[in-house]
């Protein structure tokens, strides 16, 4: 989003009720029978202190608080007796997209020759075992029947249920261990690099110019980009780009995306003024931007529907409630709902114990400076599981959105508010960030957000490479999580390149920002940082890639090196991100990005010359494999 922070988080799973009595004092305030505390607090020595209504050994609320609650229609007795929403059982806390949406990991006994690491079948052995079998009854190939998949390139894009799988093209689905691990991790995914009139660079005017002062601050006038992506100035609706990003997300353990529609209005919105976008010339200004971002998400959903080799991330859409305009919010939600109906399996859901648990999540960016929102959320849409988002909720409205008393040194969003965190930068006296979270229950955090770099006011940032106390900003942010791992964790943000001195909170330089998409200047350094951190939090042990199995062939185009037979083979090799080819004359690897749409690359070598192929992922290099040029 181009202005203001916003929040991204996930659902509410059977939380303990926060009973809010109108017109009562907040915690830590003075109290007496005429000025009671909130009902989850007791008045002790004229000060409000927390009360556990479910424990008989802890004093309950004062008589005045009970009377006030009853006047508000709240049955304190039922809550104290265990009525109302219950705390989830331990077995239920593993919520998230992996519960019912992720591809189920194959049983190790289903696949022979399981030598690819823990639960990772050897793709070549699997292909040899079942790849040459014909289709089974009903047209379902044995490859699919066994729980594998057939390379789409091998069957010409035909349905896996209608085609036989040629020999050597059947691969095992690689288990996605983070599908059921805590936390479910997401990131903001900006899809606004579209053909529009207004940006001077990139195809169709899709990118701002590079900061001419990089790596220093940008000029005072104008909007720039901090860096150039490793994949170049791409278009967000390009299916090849979308597939490559999906592969990177899986390599990094990112299993859901927040797609930003917060600057978009619905086509039917009366406030959506301006000329319509000309589909040929794309000379329509903001209408072209709006239609382009929407088309990019439609392209992503269609592309994800076609991916068979791994499970792509789930999608959440964030919209904006402009001011108090409920009608406009409903109109843009209409467009999101159409996408959900067309691609129901692609959207993130959360089994949160509410009546909306079986519906797609929708995030709504709201005006948090309107402190009336601290009492309740005034808008809803029964077609979705709606959550509301914004940033700096710990500090706006004098802290009315959070509780700082019950968990000293930390803050959590008050239980009655379905609000999720996006960015927070409050620091404790010792210089560490205050942990701020949404509760799932009194003993389980539901959601948190961390950043690689954080705006600190003016042109000051806690920058990505800034180190204090022996740790960088990202590590200090992760320290707010500690061992209290939430169900959902946002790592922000993947590809936001804005460099804008007039709005420094949007980003200034590659260091004073928070993006972790691979760039021409930094390569995979930041993506690797995120991948290793997520693996640690999720309890996964990262492993370097398996040994490559390349082939060489001389064609009219020269010597061609095929790094892998298919995308599925790469997945089985544990998501290598880079490759290098060395020779006797040039033994030092020069690493190149491995693009999954270009598995065959040109190399130079005389006949009979040895070539050594290397692969690398965030945990290290593969064993090298030597091949001889024909």
XYZ file of C-alpha atoms in Angstrom:
630
model
C 0.000 0.000 0.000
C 1.267 3.402 -0.782
C 0.248 5.316 2.295
C -0.003 4.407 5.931
C 0.667 1.145 7.676
C -1.925 -1.579 7.813
C -2.313 -4.855 9.602
C -2.375 -8.439 8.475
C -3.404 -11.308 10.691
C -5.672 -14.243 11.066
C -8.804 -15.413 12.781
C -10.145 -15.871 16.276
C -10.325 -19.417 17.509
C -12.538 -19.877 20.521
C -10.907 -17.152 22.560
C -11.931 -16.457 26.111
C -14.589 -13.776 26.042
C -13.581 -10.242 26.911
C -16.712 -8.811 28.481
C -16.783 -5.104 27.836
C -19.083 -3.054 30.016
C -19.965 0.365 28.586
C -18.784 3.472 30.398
C -16.429 1.794 32.861
C -12.847 2.669 33.652
C -9.932 0.917 31.952
C -7.438 -1.254 33.783
C -4.913 0.336 36.102
C -7.403 3.130 36.688
C -8.872 4.174 40.028
C -12.086 2.340 40.862
C -14.852 2.083 43.434
C -18.464 0.913 43.458
C -19.482 3.912 41.380
C -16.617 3.537 38.927
C -16.154 -0.196 38.288
C -13.410 -1.820 36.245
C -13.892 -3.783 33.084
C -15.479 -7.083 34.054
C -12.286 -9.039 33.416
C -10.716 -6.966 36.219
C -11.423 -6.678 39.935
C -11.334 -3.536 42.027
C -8.683 -4.155 44.700
C -7.548 -1.316 46.928
C -9.264 1.061 44.513
C -7.150 -0.140 41.563
C -8.263 -2.394 38.670
C -6.355 -5.706 38.622
C -6.832 -8.772 36.340
C -9.357 -11.397 37.320
C -9.480 -14.974 36.077
C -13.222 -15.650 36.007
C -12.671 -19.346 35.475
C -10.639 -19.938 38.639
C -12.464 -20.183 41.969
C -9.336 -19.295 43.921
C -9.116 -15.846 42.380
C -11.523 -13.143 43.426
C -14.244 -12.379 40.935
C -15.387 -8.976 39.780
C -16.861 -6.547 42.265
C -20.566 -6.458 42.936
C -20.773 -3.177 41.090
C -19.039 -4.692 38.065
C -21.405 -7.666 38.092
C -24.383 -5.339 38.268
C -23.024 -3.254 35.402
C -22.421 -6.396 33.343
C -25.934 -7.634 33.970
C -27.276 -4.250 32.935
C -25.346 -4.718 29.685
C -26.835 -8.194 29.180
C -23.681 -10.159 30.110
C -24.116 -13.323 32.182
C -21.069 -13.353 34.448
C -22.194 -16.546 36.152
C -22.222 -18.457 32.889
C -18.693 -17.333 32.131
C -17.424 -18.215 35.584
C -19.008 -21.659 35.269
C -17.226 -22.319 32.003
C -20.029 -21.275 29.691
C -19.511 -19.370 26.477
C -16.655 -19.849 24.034
C -14.097 -22.336 25.285
C -10.370 -22.348 25.175
C -9.230 -24.656 22.363
C -7.773 -28.007 23.269
C -4.090 -28.492 22.657
C -4.924 -30.684 19.699
C -6.846 -27.822 18.141
C -4.138 -25.188 18.322
C -2.422 -26.343 15.127
C -4.691 -24.133 13.056
C -3.905 -22.680 9.687
C -3.861 -23.515 6.035
C -2.126 -26.816 6.599
C -5.097 -28.225 8.494
C -7.157 -29.072 5.465
C -5.746 -27.184 2.531
C -2.147 -28.231 2.066
C -1.205 -31.247 -0.023
C -0.971 -34.202 2.277
C 2.523 -35.551 2.615
C 2.809 -39.031 1.126
C 3.280 -41.959 3.430
C 6.937 -42.978 3.378
C 5.886 -46.592 2.831
C 4.123 -45.606 -0.383
C 7.400 -44.808 -2.107
C 10.416 -47.080 -2.476
C 14.015 -45.942 -2.296
C 13.327 -43.048 0.051
C 16.853 -41.702 0.015
C 16.201 -38.010 -0.478
C 16.205 -37.084 3.187
C 13.508 -37.249 5.823
C 10.282 -37.902 3.986
C 11.663 -36.770 0.617
C 11.431 -39.576 -1.942
C 14.115 -39.995 -4.540
C 12.461 -38.613 -7.675
C 14.431 -40.736 -10.130
C 13.694 -43.961 -8.260
C 10.028 -43.074 -8.048
C 9.891 -42.292 -11.759
C 11.554 -45.597 -12.556
C 9.156 -47.440 -10.295
C 5.843 -46.197 -11.650
C 6.538 -43.773 -14.468
C 6.225 -46.310 -17.286
C 2.930 -47.804 -16.162
C -0.090 -47.101 -18.263
C -3.265 -45.443 -17.132
C -5.487 -47.212 -14.646
C -9.203 -47.829 -14.847
C -11.131 -44.613 -15.344
C -8.171 -42.893 -16.999
C -6.393 -42.096 -13.725
C -2.670 -42.781 -14.287
C -0.938 -44.945 -11.719
C 1.454 -42.063 -11.090
C -1.413 -40.018 -9.643
C -3.016 -43.052 -8.042
C 0.206 -43.596 -6.113
C 0.154 -40.034 -4.837
C 2.646 -38.557 -7.298
C 2.223 -36.140 -10.173
C 3.079 -36.213 -13.848
C 5.202 -33.456 -15.333
C 2.842 -31.104 -17.158
C 5.384 -30.635 -19.930
C 5.322 -34.389 -20.505
C 1.585 -34.527 -21.105
C 1.238 -31.276 -22.998
C -0.763 -29.587 -20.282
C -3.495 -32.238 -20.317
C -5.384 -33.049 -17.161
C -3.517 -35.459 -14.926
C -6.710 -37.480 -14.626
C -7.067 -37.898 -18.387
C -3.527 -38.697 -19.480
C -1.092 -41.539 -19.088
C 2.228 -40.541 -17.617
C 5.223 -41.249 -19.888
C 8.169 -43.173 -18.532
C 10.497 -41.157 -16.359
C 8.055 -38.283 -15.874
C 6.275 -39.383 -12.690
C 7.564 -37.695 -9.557
C 6.697 -37.948 -5.893
C 4.974 -35.046 -4.210
C 7.475 -33.707 -1.714
C 6.092 -33.291 1.810
C 5.610 -29.679 2.851
C 6.565 -29.920 6.550
C 5.501 -26.359 7.286
C 1.918 -27.074 6.199
C 1.030 -28.227 9.698
C 3.816 -26.578 11.655
C 3.535 -23.518 13.836
C 3.509 -20.800 12.854
C 1.756 -20.471 9.517
C 3.903 -17.810 7.887
C 2.849 -15.126 5.452
C 4.094 -11.988 3.794
C 2.755 -8.973 1.966
C 2.837 -9.490 -1.795
C 2.596 -6.340 -3.897
C 1.150 -6.885 -7.372
C 1.082 -3.295 -8.603
C 3.763 -3.550 -11.287
C 1.212 -3.330 -14.069
C 0.873 -1.465 -17.335
C -0.299 1.991 -16.402
C 0.325 5.587 -17.359
C 2.487 7.269 -14.753
C 5.674 5.333 -14.072
C 8.613 6.007 -16.360
C 10.347 2.610 -16.478
C 9.553 -1.060 -17.023
C 7.178 -2.618 -19.553
C 4.147 -0.407 -20.071
C 5.286 2.122 -17.462
C 5.199 -0.278 -14.509
C 8.176 0.755 -12.355
C 9.570 3.883 -10.769
C 13.137 4.826 -11.796
C 16.065 3.611 -9.746
C 17.174 5.952 -6.959
C 20.061 7.807 -8.640
C 21.723 8.309 -5.258
C 21.603 4.636 -4.251
C 22.674 3.370 -1.789
C 22.181 6.821 -0.210
C 18.916 8.718 0.310
C 16.861 9.525 -2.796
C 16.370 13.052 -4.169
C 13.923 15.281 -2.319
C 11.482 15.399 -5.233
C 10.045 12.299 -6.879
C 9.330 8.652 -6.201
C 11.996 6.075 -6.973
C 12.741 2.403 -6.429
C 15.362 1.240 -3.974
C 16.796 -1.578 -6.081
C 16.205 -3.748 -9.146
C 14.786 -7.250 -8.675
C 16.999 -10.140 -9.660
C 14.311 -11.084 -12.191
C 14.401 -7.607 -13.742
C 11.574 -5.087 -14.097
C 8.770 -7.589 -14.332
C 5.017 -7.372 -14.777
C 3.026 -8.662 -11.817
C 0.553 -10.536 -14.041
C 3.237 -12.610 -15.825
C 2.489 -16.320 -15.130
C 6.201 -17.243 -15.316
C 6.990 -14.575 -12.721
C 4.125 -15.752 -10.509
C 5.346 -19.364 -10.653
C 8.911 -18.312 -9.847
C 7.787 -16.308 -6.848
C 5.607 -19.213 -5.658
C 8.663 -21.499 -5.814
C 10.690 -18.997 -3.800
C 7.923 -18.671 -1.220
C 7.895 -22.422 -0.696
C 11.681 -22.481 -0.476
C 11.438 -19.851 2.275
C 8.596 -21.571 4.150
C 6.032 -18.871 3.289
C 2.616 -20.501 2.985
C 0.221 -17.601 2.550
C 0.243 -14.174 0.935
C -1.488 -10.935 1.696
C -2.392 -9.298 -1.618
C -2.802 -5.547 -1.274
C -5.997 -4.038 -2.690
C -6.104 -1.228 -0.132
C -5.783 1.504 -2.752
C -8.413 0.041 -5.081
C -12.068 0.893 -5.496
C -14.712 -1.296 -7.054
C -15.622 -0.816 -10.685
C -19.192 -0.023 -9.581
C -18.106 2.445 -6.887
C -19.458 5.950 -7.665
C -16.201 7.332 -6.256
C -14.228 5.425 -8.897
C -14.016 8.512 -11.071
C -11.966 9.089 -14.176
C -11.929 7.758 -17.686
C -12.119 4.025 -18.238
C -8.870 2.247 -18.982
C -8.287 1.747 -22.710
C -7.420 -1.967 -23.032
C -5.191 -1.313 -26.057
C -3.204 1.762 -25.139
C -3.519 1.401 -21.336
C -3.666 5.182 -21.247
C -6.129 5.572 -18.429
C -4.098 6.570 -15.379
C -5.534 5.315 -12.103
C -8.311 3.202 -13.709
C -5.561 1.316 -15.553
C -3.677 0.841 -12.303
C -6.830 -0.450 -10.600
C -7.788 -2.855 -13.366
C -4.169 -3.956 -13.719
C -3.782 -4.925 -10.057
C -7.063 -6.833 -10.166
C -6.012 -8.631 -13.355
C -2.681 -9.535 -11.753
C -4.443 -11.333 -8.895
C -6.703 -13.139 -11.371
C -3.563 -14.279 -13.202
C -2.012 -15.466 -9.934
C -5.077 -17.531 -9.029
C -5.233 -19.153 -12.470
C -1.495 -19.862 -12.386
C -1.683 -21.365 -8.909
C -4.591 -23.566 -10.002
C -2.292 -25.122 -12.614
C 0.678 -25.847 -10.323
C 0.928 -29.573 -9.570
C 4.504 -29.965 -8.389
C 4.066 -28.254 -5.021
C 1.369 -26.524 -3.035
C 1.463 -22.761 -3.746
C 0.693 -20.277 -0.981
C -2.880 -19.450 -0.003
C -4.194 -15.954 -0.648
C -5.725 -13.270 1.557
C -6.947 -10.011 0.068
C -6.751 -6.762 2.016
C -9.227 -4.043 1.087
C -9.752 -0.586 2.542
C -12.837 0.820 4.214
C -12.514 4.380 2.967
C -13.576 6.614 5.846
C -16.929 5.351 7.102
C -18.142 4.315 3.649
C -19.677 0.888 4.228
C -21.231 0.788 0.768
C -17.844 1.202 -0.926
C -16.335 -1.543 1.236
C -19.162 -3.892 0.259
C -18.682 -3.146 -3.451
C -14.979 -4.019 -3.436
C -15.761 -7.086 -1.297
C -18.185 -8.133 -4.054
C -15.257 -8.352 -6.475
C -13.167 -10.369 -4.021
C -16.093 -12.720 -3.465
C -16.328 -13.379 -7.210
C -12.678 -14.493 -7.175
C -13.338 -16.734 -4.184
C -16.252 -18.372 -6.002
C -14.078 -18.986 -9.068
C -11.054 -20.251 -7.115
C -12.397 -21.558 -3.781
C -9.362 -23.658 -2.891
C -6.869 -20.831 -3.280
C -8.002 -18.585 -0.443
C -6.849 -18.810 3.141
C -9.342 -19.932 5.747
C -9.007 -20.214 9.498
C -10.809 -22.736 11.689
C -11.413 -20.155 14.374
C -14.493 -21.655 15.967
C -16.791 -18.935 14.658
C -19.759 -19.259 12.321
C -17.491 -17.895 9.558
C -14.753 -20.496 9.971
C -15.645 -22.152 6.646
C -15.367 -18.894 4.701
C -12.425 -17.151 3.088
C -10.636 -14.620 5.225
C -10.940 -10.977 4.211
C -8.734 -8.293 5.730
C -10.095 -4.773 5.979
C -7.829 -1.774 6.457
C -9.653 0.644 8.770
C -9.111 4.151 10.089
C -7.536 3.386 13.448
C -7.380 7.081 14.330
C -11.160 6.930 14.780
C -11.045 5.733 18.374
C -14.644 4.528 18.250
C -13.152 1.415 16.641
C -11.643 0.564 20.026
C -15.164 -0.361 21.183
C -16.167 -2.563 18.237
C -15.863 -3.041 14.477
C -18.864 -1.354 12.826
C -18.784 -3.201 9.480
C -19.184 -6.864 8.552
C -19.748 -9.042 5.498
C -21.373 -12.450 6.120
C -19.745 -13.909 2.991
C -16.303 -13.771 4.625
C -14.455 -14.343 7.847
C -13.654 -10.646 8.265
C -10.664 -9.367 10.201
C -9.610 -5.733 10.469
C -6.093 -4.462 10.058
C -3.841 -1.504 10.676
C -0.479 -0.654 12.169
C 0.789 0.935 15.392
C -2.291 -0.192 17.317
C -0.180 -0.228 20.471
C 0.198 3.550 20.428
C -2.807 5.166 18.695
C -5.887 6.240 20.655
C -3.822 6.252 23.873
C -3.470 2.489 23.711
C -7.216 1.828 23.698
C -6.842 -1.112 21.296
C -4.483 -3.087 23.531
C -4.122 -4.526 27.003
C -0.743 -3.786 28.590
C -1.594 -4.840 32.111
C -2.369 -8.545 32.013
C 0.957 -9.552 30.403
C 3.536 -7.076 31.804
C 6.131 -5.856 29.327
C 3.938 -6.943 26.440
C 0.706 -5.871 24.771
C -2.101 -7.807 23.149
C -5.113 -6.716 21.134
C -8.156 -6.744 23.375
C -10.054 -9.983 23.033
C -13.327 -8.488 21.841
C -11.638 -6.798 18.848
C -11.089 -8.880 15.668
C -7.997 -6.850 14.768
C -4.644 -8.113 13.557
C -1.213 -6.591 13.666
C 0.784 -5.366 10.714
C 3.602 -3.213 12.040
C 4.538 -2.094 15.566
C 7.694 -0.322 16.705
C 7.166 0.374 20.418
C 10.363 -0.157 22.408
C 10.892 -1.011 26.053
C 13.275 0.977 28.268
C 16.014 -1.593 27.577
C 15.848 -0.792 23.856
C 14.167 -4.059 22.836
C 10.877 -4.091 20.964
C 7.762 -4.597 23.044
C 6.153 -7.942 22.093
C 2.686 -7.158 20.724
C 0.285 -9.883 19.654
C -3.284 -10.994 19.143
C -4.368 -13.678 21.615
C -5.790 -17.005 20.525
C -6.386 -17.945 24.137
C -4.810 -16.901 27.444
C -1.987 -19.365 26.801
C -1.612 -19.198 23.007
C -0.701 -16.290 20.780
C -2.717 -16.117 17.611
C -0.811 -13.669 15.398
C 2.231 -11.417 15.310
C 4.164 -9.502 12.670
C 7.911 -8.982 12.295
C 9.898 -6.870 9.870
C 13.428 -6.980 8.520
C 13.669 -3.198 8.938
C 11.412 -0.712 10.748
C 10.672 2.972 10.277
C 11.600 4.879 13.433
C 10.347 8.382 12.600
C 11.401 11.011 10.069
C 14.167 9.635 7.885
C 15.348 7.366 10.703
C 15.001 3.615 10.346
C 16.043 0.627 12.351
C 17.590 -0.529 9.125
C 18.008 -4.096 7.911
C 21.755 -4.226 8.501
C 21.764 -2.170 11.707
C 23.233 -4.159 14.605
C 22.866 -3.374 18.299
C 23.352 -5.664 21.233
C 24.922 -8.187 18.868
C 21.755 -8.647 16.766
C 20.319 -7.012 13.655
C 16.816 -5.536 13.408
C 15.202 -8.734 12.130
C 16.732 -10.718 14.990
C 15.471 -8.166 17.517
C 12.030 -8.422 15.937
C 12.127 -12.222 16.135
C 13.071 -11.915 19.814
C 9.546 -10.576 20.424
C 8.284 -14.001 19.369
C 10.739 -16.017 21.439
C 9.329 -19.363 22.507
C 5.724 -18.065 22.420
C 5.280 -18.962 18.772
C 1.946 -17.686 17.412
C -0.375 -19.558 15.103
C 0.274 -16.989 12.387
C 3.346 -14.878 11.768
C 3.801 -12.191 9.144
C 7.274 -11.441 7.814
C 7.024 -8.141 5.978
C 7.370 -7.331 3.254
C 8.398 -9.269 0.172
C 8.637 -6.832 -2.733
C 7.916 -3.226 -1.798
C 10.586 -1.126 -3.516
C 9.409 2.450 -2.915
C 12.157 5.013 -2.247
C 10.423 8.271 -1.315
C 12.003 11.016 0.756
C 8.720 12.926 1.142
C 7.125 9.816 2.701
C 10.087 8.144 4.423
C 7.939 5.520 6.170
C 7.367 3.946 2.741
C 11.069 3.212 2.346
C 14.233 5.106 1.476
C 17.082 2.808 0.514
C 17.599 -0.926 0.249
C 18.869 -0.853 3.833
C 16.160 1.513 5.110
C 13.324 -0.709 3.955
C 12.141 -4.241 4.601
C 11.905 -6.101 1.271
C 13.406 -9.554 0.938
C 12.824 -10.414 -2.711
C 16.187 -11.270 -4.320
C 17.756 -8.233 -6.003
C 20.634 -7.531 -8.350
C 22.609 -5.987 -5.500
C 21.933 -8.470 -2.687
C 21.062 -11.687 -4.480
C 19.353 -14.244 -2.216
C 20.888 -12.984 1.041
C 17.654 -11.718 2.593
C 15.447 -14.521 1.291
C 17.912 -16.939 2.844
C 17.708 -15.093 6.173
C 13.938 -15.390 6.173
C 14.015 -19.062 5.146
C 16.373 -20.050 7.955
C 14.456 -18.042 10.558
C 11.119 -19.577 9.538
C 12.543 -23.076 9.621
C 13.774 -22.495 13.164
C 10.408 -21.194 14.346
C 8.563 -24.034 12.630
C 10.859 -26.692 14.027
C 12.203 -27.727 10.644
C 15.793 -28.681 9.980
C 17.018 -27.131 6.759
C 19.031 -29.272 4.389
C 21.193 -28.358 1.427
C 20.013 -29.563 -2.008
C 20.376 -33.096 -3.239
C 22.938 -33.837 -5.927
C 21.907 -32.604 -9.393
C 21.336 -34.922 -12.333
C 22.071 -32.658 -15.315
C 22.286 -33.606 -18.992
C 24.256 -32.035 -21.845
C 23.367 -31.887 -25.523
C 24.757 -30.062 -28.562
C 22.111 -28.369 -30.655
C 22.008 -25.740 -33.354
C 21.911 -23.213 -30.526
C 25.126 -24.567 -29.022
C 25.868 -26.645 -25.940
C 22.732 -26.895 -23.780
C 22.804 -27.886 -20.119
C 19.531 -29.169 -18.631
C 19.713 -28.709 -14.880
C 16.690 -30.895 -14.081
C 14.191 -32.911 -16.072
C 11.264 -31.026 -14.573
C 10.185 -28.680 -11.832
C 9.175 -31.709 -9.795
C 12.739 -32.937 -9.820
C 13.872 -29.587 -8.421
C 11.284 -29.786 -5.665
C 12.537 -33.264 -4.792
C 16.040 -31.780 -4.580
C 14.821 -29.462 -1.792
C 14.216 -26.221 -3.648
C 17.614 -25.141 -4.976
C 17.615 -21.408 -5.687
C 20.894 -21.019 -7.576
C 23.201 -22.996 -9.825
C 26.811 -22.665 -10.922
C 28.899 -24.401 -13.587
C 32.647 -24.647 -13.066
C 35.455 -25.909 -15.260
C 39.105 -26.738 -14.766
C 39.986 -23.305 -16.115
C 37.319 -21.520 -14.009
C 36.977 -23.484 -10.750
C 35.298 -20.720 -8.714
C 31.483 -20.920 -8.834
C 29.663 -17.917 -10.248
C 26.149 -18.363 -8.921
C 23.132 -17.707 -11.109
C 19.461 -17.591 -10.187
C 17.737 -20.834 -11.068
C 14.627 -19.856 -13.021
C 12.118 -22.688 -13.045
C 10.839 -21.724 -16.504
C 14.395 -21.977 -17.913
C 15.764 -25.297 -16.737
C 17.901 -25.570 -19.883
C 20.709 -23.016 -20.191
C 23.513 -22.405 -22.675
C 27.105 -23.133 -21.648
C 30.459 -22.950 -23.405
C 32.781 -25.957 -23.441
C 34.791 -27.861 -26.016
C 33.969 -31.492 -26.703
C 35.379 -33.768 -24.026
C 35.745 -30.956 -21.497
C 34.582 -31.701 -17.928
C 31.896 -29.482 -16.428
C 30.927 -29.507 -12.762
C 27.360 -28.526 -11.808
C 26.537 -27.131 -8.357
C 23.200 -26.241 -6.724
C 22.587 -24.040 -3.678
C 19.696 -23.223 -1.343
C 19.589 -21.225 1.932
C 21.290 -24.095 3.824
C 24.252 -24.628 1.572
C 25.563 -26.291 -1.557
C 24.736 -29.654 -3.031
C 27.257 -32.310 -3.834
C 28.689 -31.369 -7.207
C 28.312 -33.576 -10.252
C 30.781 -33.716 -13.138
C 29.576 -34.176 -16.722
C 31.539 -34.278 -19.946
C 30.690 -32.030 -22.868
C 29.712 -34.018 -25.973
